[in-house]
Coordinates of C-alpha atoms in Angstrom, one line a residue:
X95 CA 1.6 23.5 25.4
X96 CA 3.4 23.2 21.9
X97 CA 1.5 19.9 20.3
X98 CA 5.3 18.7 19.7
X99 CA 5.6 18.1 23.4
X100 CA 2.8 16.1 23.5
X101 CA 2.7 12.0 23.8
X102 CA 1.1 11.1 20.4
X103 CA -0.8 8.1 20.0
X104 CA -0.1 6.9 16.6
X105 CA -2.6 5.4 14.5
X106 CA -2.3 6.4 11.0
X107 CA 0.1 3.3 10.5
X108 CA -1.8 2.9 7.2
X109 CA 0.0 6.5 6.0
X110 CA 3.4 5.6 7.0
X111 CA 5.0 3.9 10.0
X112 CA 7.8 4.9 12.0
X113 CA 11.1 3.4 11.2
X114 CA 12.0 -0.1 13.5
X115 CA 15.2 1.2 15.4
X116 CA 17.0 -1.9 13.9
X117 CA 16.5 -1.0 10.8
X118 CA 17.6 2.6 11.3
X119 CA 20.8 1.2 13.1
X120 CA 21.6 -0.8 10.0
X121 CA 21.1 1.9 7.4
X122 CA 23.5 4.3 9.2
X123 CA 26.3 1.2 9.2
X124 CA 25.8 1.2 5.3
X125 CA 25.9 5.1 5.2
X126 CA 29.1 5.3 7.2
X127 CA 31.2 2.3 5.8
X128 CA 30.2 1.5 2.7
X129 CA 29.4 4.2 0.8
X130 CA 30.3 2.9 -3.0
X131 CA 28.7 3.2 -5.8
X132 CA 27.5 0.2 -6.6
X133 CA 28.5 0.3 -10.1
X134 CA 32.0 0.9 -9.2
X135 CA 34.8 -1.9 -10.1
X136 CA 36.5 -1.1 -6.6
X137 CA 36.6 -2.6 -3.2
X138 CA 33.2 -0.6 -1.9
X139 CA 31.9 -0.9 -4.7
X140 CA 32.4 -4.5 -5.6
X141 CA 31.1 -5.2 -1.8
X142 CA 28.0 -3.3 -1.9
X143 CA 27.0 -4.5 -5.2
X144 CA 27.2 -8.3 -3.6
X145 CA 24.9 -7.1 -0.7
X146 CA 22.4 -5.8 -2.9
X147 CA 22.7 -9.0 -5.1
X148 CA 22.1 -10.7 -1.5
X149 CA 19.2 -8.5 -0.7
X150 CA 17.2 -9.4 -4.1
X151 CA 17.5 -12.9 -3.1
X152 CA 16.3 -12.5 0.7
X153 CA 13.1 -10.3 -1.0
X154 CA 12.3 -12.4 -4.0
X155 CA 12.4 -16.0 -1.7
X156 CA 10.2 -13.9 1.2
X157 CA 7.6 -13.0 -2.2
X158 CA 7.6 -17.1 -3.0
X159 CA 9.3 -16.5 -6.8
X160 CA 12.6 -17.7 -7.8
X161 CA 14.6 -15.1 -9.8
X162 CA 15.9 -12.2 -7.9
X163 CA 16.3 -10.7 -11.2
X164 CA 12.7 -10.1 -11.0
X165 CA 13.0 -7.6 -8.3
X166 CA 13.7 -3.8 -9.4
X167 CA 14.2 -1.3 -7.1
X168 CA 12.0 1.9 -7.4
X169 CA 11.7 5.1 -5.2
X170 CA 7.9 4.3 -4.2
X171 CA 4.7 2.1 -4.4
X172 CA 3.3 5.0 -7.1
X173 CA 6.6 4.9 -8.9
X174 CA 6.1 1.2 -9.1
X175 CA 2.6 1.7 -10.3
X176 CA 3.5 3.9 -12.9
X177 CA 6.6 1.8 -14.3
X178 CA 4.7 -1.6 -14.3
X179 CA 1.6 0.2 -16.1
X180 CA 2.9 2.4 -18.5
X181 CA 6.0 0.0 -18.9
X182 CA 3.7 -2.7 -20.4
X183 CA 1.6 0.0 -22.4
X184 CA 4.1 1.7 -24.0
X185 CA 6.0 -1.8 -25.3
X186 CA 2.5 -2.6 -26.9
X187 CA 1.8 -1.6 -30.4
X188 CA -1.9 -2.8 -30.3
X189 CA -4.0 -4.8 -28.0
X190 CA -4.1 -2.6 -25.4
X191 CA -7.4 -2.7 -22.9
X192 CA -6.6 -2.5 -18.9
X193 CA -8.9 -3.8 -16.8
X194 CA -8.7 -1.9 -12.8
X195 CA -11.6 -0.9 -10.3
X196 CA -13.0 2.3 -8.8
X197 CA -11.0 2.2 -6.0
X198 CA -7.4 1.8 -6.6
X199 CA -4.8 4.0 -5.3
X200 CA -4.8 7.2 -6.9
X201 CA -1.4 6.4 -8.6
X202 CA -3.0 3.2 -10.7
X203 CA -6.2 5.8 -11.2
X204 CA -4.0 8.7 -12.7
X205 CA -1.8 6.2 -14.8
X206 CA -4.6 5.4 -16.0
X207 CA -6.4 8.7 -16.8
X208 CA -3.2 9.8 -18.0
X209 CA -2.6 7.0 -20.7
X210 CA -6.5 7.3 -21.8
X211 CA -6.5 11.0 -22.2
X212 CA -3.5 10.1 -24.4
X213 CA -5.7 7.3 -26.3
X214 CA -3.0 5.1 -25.5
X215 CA -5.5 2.3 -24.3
X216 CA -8.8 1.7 -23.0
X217 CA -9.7 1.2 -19.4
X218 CA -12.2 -0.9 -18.0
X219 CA -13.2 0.2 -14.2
X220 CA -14.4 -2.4 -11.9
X221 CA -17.3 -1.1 -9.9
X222 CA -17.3 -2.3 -5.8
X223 CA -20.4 -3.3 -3.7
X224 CA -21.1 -1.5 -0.4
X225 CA -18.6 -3.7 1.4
X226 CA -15.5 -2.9 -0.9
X227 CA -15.2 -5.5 -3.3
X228 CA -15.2 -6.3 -7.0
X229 CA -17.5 -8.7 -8.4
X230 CA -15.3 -11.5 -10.2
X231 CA -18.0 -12.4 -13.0
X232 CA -18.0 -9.1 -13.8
X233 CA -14.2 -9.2 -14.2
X234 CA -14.2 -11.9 -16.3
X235 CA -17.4 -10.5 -19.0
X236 CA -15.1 -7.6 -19.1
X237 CA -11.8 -9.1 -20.6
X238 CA -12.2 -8.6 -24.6
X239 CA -9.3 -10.0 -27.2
X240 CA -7.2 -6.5 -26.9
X241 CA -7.2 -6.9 -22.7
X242 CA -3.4 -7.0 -21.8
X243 CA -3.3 -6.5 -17.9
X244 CA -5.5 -6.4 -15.5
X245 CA -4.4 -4.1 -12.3
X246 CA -5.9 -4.7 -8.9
X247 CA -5.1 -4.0 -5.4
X248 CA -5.2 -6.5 -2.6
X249 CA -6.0 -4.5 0.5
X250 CA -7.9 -1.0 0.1
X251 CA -5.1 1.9 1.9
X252 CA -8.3 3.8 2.9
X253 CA -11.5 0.9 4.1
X254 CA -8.9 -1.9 4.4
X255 CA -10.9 -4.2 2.2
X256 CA -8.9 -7.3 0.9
X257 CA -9.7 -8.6 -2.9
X258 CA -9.6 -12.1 -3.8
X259 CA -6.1 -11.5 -5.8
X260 CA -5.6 -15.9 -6.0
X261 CA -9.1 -16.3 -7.9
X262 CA -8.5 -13.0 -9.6
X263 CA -4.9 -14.5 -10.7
X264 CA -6.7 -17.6 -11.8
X265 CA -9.0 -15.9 -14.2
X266 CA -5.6 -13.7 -15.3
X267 CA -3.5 -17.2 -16.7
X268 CA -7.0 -18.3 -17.9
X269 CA -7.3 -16.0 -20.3
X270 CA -3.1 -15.0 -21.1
X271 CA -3.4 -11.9 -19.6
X272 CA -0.6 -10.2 -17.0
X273 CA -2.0 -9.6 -13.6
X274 CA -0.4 -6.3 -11.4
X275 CA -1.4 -6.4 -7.8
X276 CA -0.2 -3.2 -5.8
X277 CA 0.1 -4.7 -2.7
X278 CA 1.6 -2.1 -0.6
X279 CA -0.9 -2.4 2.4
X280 CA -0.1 -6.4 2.2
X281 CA 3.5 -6.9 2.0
X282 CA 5.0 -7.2 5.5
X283 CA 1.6 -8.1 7.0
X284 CA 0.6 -11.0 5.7
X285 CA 2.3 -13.8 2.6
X286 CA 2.0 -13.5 -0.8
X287 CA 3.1 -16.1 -3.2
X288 CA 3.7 -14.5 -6.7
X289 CA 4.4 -17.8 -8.1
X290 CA 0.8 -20.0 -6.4
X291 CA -0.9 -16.5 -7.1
X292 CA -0.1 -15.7 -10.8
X293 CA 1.0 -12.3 -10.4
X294 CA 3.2 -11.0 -12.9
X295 CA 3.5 -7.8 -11.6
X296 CA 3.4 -6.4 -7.9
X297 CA 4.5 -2.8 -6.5
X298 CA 5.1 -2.5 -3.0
X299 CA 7.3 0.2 -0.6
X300 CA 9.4 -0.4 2.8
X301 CA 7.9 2.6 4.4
X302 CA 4.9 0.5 5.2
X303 CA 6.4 -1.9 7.0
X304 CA 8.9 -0.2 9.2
X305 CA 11.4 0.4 6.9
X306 CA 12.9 4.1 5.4
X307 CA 11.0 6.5 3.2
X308 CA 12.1 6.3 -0.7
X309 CA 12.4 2.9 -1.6
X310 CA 10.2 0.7 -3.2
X311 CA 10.2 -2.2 -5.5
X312 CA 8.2 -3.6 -8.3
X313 CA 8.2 -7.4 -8.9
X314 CA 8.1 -8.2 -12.4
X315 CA 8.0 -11.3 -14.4
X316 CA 7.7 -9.1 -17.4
X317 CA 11.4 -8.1 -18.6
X318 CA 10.1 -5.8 -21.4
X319 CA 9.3 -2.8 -19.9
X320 CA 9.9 0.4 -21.1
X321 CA 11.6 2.5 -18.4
X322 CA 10.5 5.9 -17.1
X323 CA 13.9 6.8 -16.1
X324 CA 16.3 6.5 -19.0
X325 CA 20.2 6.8 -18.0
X326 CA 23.0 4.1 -16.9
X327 CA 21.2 1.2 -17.6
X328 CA 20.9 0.0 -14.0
X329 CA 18.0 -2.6 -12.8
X330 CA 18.6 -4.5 -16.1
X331 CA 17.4 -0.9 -18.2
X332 CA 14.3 -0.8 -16.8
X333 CA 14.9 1.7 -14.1
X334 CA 18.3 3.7 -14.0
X335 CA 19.9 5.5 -11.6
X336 CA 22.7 5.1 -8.7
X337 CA 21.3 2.3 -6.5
X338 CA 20.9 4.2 -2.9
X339 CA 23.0 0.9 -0.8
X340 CA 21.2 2.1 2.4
X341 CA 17.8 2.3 1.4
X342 CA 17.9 -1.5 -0.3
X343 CA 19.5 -3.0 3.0
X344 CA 17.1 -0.8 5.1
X345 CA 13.9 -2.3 3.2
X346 CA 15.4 -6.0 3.5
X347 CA 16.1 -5.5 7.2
X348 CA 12.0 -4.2 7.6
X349 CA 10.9 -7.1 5.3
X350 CA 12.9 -9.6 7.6
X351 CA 11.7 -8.1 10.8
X352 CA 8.0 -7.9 9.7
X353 CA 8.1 -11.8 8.4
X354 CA 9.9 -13.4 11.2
X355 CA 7.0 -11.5 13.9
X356 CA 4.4 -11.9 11.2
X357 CA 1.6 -13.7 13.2
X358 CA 2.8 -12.5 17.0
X359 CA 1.9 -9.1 15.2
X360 CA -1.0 -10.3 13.1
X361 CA -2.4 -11.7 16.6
X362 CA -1.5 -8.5 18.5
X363 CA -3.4 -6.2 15.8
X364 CA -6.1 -8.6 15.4
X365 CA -6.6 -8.2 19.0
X366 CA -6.6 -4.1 19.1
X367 CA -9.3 -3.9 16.0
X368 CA -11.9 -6.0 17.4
X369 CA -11.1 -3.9 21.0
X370 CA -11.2 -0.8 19.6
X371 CA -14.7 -1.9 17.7
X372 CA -16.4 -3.4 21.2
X373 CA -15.1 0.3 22.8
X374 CA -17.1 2.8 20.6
X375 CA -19.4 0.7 18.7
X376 CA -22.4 1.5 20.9
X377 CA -21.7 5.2 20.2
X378 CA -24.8 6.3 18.1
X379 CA -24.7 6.3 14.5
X380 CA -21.8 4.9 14.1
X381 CA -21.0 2.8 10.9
X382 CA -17.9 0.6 9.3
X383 CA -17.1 1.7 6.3
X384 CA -16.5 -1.3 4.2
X385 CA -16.6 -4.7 5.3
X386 CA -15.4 -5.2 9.1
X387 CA -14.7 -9.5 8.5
X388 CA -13.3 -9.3 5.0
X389 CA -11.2 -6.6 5.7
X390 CA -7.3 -6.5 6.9
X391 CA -7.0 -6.1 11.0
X392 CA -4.7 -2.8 10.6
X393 CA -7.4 -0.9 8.7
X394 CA -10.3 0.5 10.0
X395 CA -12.7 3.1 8.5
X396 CA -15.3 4.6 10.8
X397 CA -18.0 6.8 10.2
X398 CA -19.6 9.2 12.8
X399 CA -22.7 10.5 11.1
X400 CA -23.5 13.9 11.7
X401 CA -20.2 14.8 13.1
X402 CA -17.6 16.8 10.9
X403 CA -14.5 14.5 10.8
X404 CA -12.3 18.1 10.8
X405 CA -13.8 19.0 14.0
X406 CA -13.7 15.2 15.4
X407 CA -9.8 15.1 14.9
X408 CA -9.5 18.6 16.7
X409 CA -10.7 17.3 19.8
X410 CA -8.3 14.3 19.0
X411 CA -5.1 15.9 18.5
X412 CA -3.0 13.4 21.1
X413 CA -4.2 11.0 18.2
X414 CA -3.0 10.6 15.4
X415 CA -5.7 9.5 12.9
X416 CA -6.9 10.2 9.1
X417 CA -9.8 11.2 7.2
X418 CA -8.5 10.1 4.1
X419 CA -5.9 8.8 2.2
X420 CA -2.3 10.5 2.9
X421 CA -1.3 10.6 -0.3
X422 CA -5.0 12.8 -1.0
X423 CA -5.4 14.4 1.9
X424 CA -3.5 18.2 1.2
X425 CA -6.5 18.6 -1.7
X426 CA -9.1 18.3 0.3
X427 CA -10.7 16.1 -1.7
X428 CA -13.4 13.6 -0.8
X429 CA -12.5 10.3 -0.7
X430 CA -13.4 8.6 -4.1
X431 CA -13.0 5.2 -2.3
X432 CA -15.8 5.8 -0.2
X433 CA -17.7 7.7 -3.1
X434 CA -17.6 4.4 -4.9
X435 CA -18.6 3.0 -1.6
X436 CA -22.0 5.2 -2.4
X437 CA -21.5 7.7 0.7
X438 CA -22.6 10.9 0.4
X439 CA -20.2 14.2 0.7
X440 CA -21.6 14.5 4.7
X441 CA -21.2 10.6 5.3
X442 CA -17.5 11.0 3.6
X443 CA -16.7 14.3 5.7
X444 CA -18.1 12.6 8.5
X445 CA -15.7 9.5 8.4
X446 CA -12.3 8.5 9.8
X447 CA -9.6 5.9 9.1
X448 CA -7.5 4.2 12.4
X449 CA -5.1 1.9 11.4
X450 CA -2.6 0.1 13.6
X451 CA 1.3 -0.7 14.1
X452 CA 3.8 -3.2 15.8
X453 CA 4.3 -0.6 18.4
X454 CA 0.9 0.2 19.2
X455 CA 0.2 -1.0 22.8
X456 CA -3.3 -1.8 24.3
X457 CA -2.6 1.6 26.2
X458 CA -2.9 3.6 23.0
X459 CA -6.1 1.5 22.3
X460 CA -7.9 2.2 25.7
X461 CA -6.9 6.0 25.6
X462 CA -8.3 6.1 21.8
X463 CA -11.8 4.8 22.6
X464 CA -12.3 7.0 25.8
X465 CA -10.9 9.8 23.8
X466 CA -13.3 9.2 21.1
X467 CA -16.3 8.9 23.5
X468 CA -15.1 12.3 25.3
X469 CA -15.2 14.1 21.8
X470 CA -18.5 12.7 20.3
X471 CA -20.0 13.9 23.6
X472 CA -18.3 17.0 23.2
X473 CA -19.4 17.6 20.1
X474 CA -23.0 16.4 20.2
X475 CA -23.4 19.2 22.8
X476 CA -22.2 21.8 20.5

């Protein structure tokens, strides 16, 4: 039977999720009545301008700031990433030390590869203990006179760790210094107050939360930015480029939806973690990778040892699961989140990451664990 006809069980939520049919319903209104440029001086133009004017205001009151000129919209999370890194970088003639940890998103890693291989700044990398997380002192020792931003994720995309971003943001407006969180795993799932937290900076994208594919935005206090994308002048000339109408009202729509079920789904994931755990956690040598209690309930990365996480997910294939991040997965590449975890290669390629939706039900959780158990056994025999 084609695998196409098969019912899928969906849990690789923390790659993508699939687009909330009220969103979707929304996005095609915009794409079929008001199709203006948003630039334009015309009726459809005029109108779609005010809605997006509307929608920066819904997004930057749901982040807890006050200026929806603070919001600029962005194709993705690693666009994001890249503009508020290299944006601050490039506007800096000296002074220029970023501190960031081990395991950040590959798009913060590679900014930053990128700008030192340039000798455009130094970077500082925060090592993690074996549960995930950054030590704080350490943070601190390392800020020197010429540190200008520190960039830190809040919850891990592959172990689902969550850093402490409020203390982190304390230690930030201690010592003057701008504080980027990519919170792409957070927004949607659970509040963050730019303003209580000190963040200056914060990437996030809508398709995390239920809402379309090529959209994202990056919160910034910081209007001096130099753009990436030079052209029309649009996002106050930090990011130009037609505004895509649908996209913006499709994100606002997800970000709406997702806040006003926030803890009815909170609760509900909550739930299918710590069920999922109970299920298979008598299975033999079988580990949490990271930190199970400090860790977000929609993540969770499991390690089988001694059974290849290739083979495990071909005896899984109603399931749909990861062994790494999605956005490093076609390289083949082990995961350098769980090298700086301290796993070997055979702990890494023995390793999988489950992570849960709104429209996950505990039928999809039941089938997953006896699924699991019928492939371990399966595979032990072999």
């Amino acid at each position: 039977m084609n695998r196409l006809n098969k019912k899928i069980i969906y849990l690789d939520n923390a790659a993508t999720t699939p687009i909330d049919k009220k969103v979707a319903k929304k996005m095609y209104f915009y794409l079929k009545n008001y199709f203006g440029n948003p630039a334009s001086t015309h009726y459809l133009g005029l109108k779609v301008n005010q809605d997006i004017i509307k929608s920066r205001k819904t997004i930057i009151k749901i982040l807890g700031g006050t200026d929806p000129n603070n919001i600029i919209f962005t194709s993705t999370a690693s666009e994001s990433n890249n503009l508020a890194i290299k944006g601050i970088i490039y506007n800096y003639q000296c002074k220029k030390h970023i501190i960031t940890c081990v395991s950040e998103h590959k798009s913060i890693l590679e900014t930053c590869f990128f700008l030192e291989k340039k000798k455009l700044c130094d970077i500082t990398y925060l090592k993690i203990n074996k549960y995930g997380l950054i030590d704080l002192t350490i943070l601190e020792n390392s800020i020197k006179n010429e540190t200008i931003l520190v960039s830190i994720m809040h919850i891990n995309n592959e172990i689902g760790v969550i850093q402490n971003i409020k203390k982190i943001g304390k230690i930030c407006k201690k010592h003057n210094i701008l504080f980027h969180v990519d919170a792409t795993q957070s927004i949607g799932k659970f509040y963050i107050n730019v303003l209580d937290m000190n963040i200056d900076l914060m990437s996030f994208s809508a398709h995390k939360f239920y809402g379309p594919k090529g959209i994202g935005i990056l919160y910034t206090k910081f209007n001096n930015l130099i753009p990436l994308i030079h052209g029309g002048a649009q996002e106050n000339n930090i990011r130009s480029g037609t505004l895509a109408t649908h996209q913006i009202i499709g994100l606002t729509e997800a970000l709406h939806l997702s806040y006003m079920n926030y803890q009815k789904n909170l609760l509900k994931i909550t739930k299918f973690k710590q069920i999922l755990w109970n299920g298979i956690k008598n299975i033999k040598d079988i580990y949490i990778n990271g930190d199970f209690k400090n860790s977000t309930p929609y993540i969770i990365n499991i390690r089988f040892n001694n059974i290849f996480n290739k083979l495990l997910l071909t005896e899984m294939q109603n399931i749909a699961v990861s062994i790494s991040s999605a956005c490093t997965s076609n390289n083949y590449q082990d995961s350098h989140v769980l090298q700086a975890l301290g796993l070997t290669t055979k702990e890494i390629q023995s390793s999988i990451r489950i992570s849960f939706g709104k429209f996950n039900t505990i039928h999809d959780i039941n089938n997953t664990i006896i699924t699991i158990h019928k492939a371990i056994k399966k595979l032990k025999i072999i």
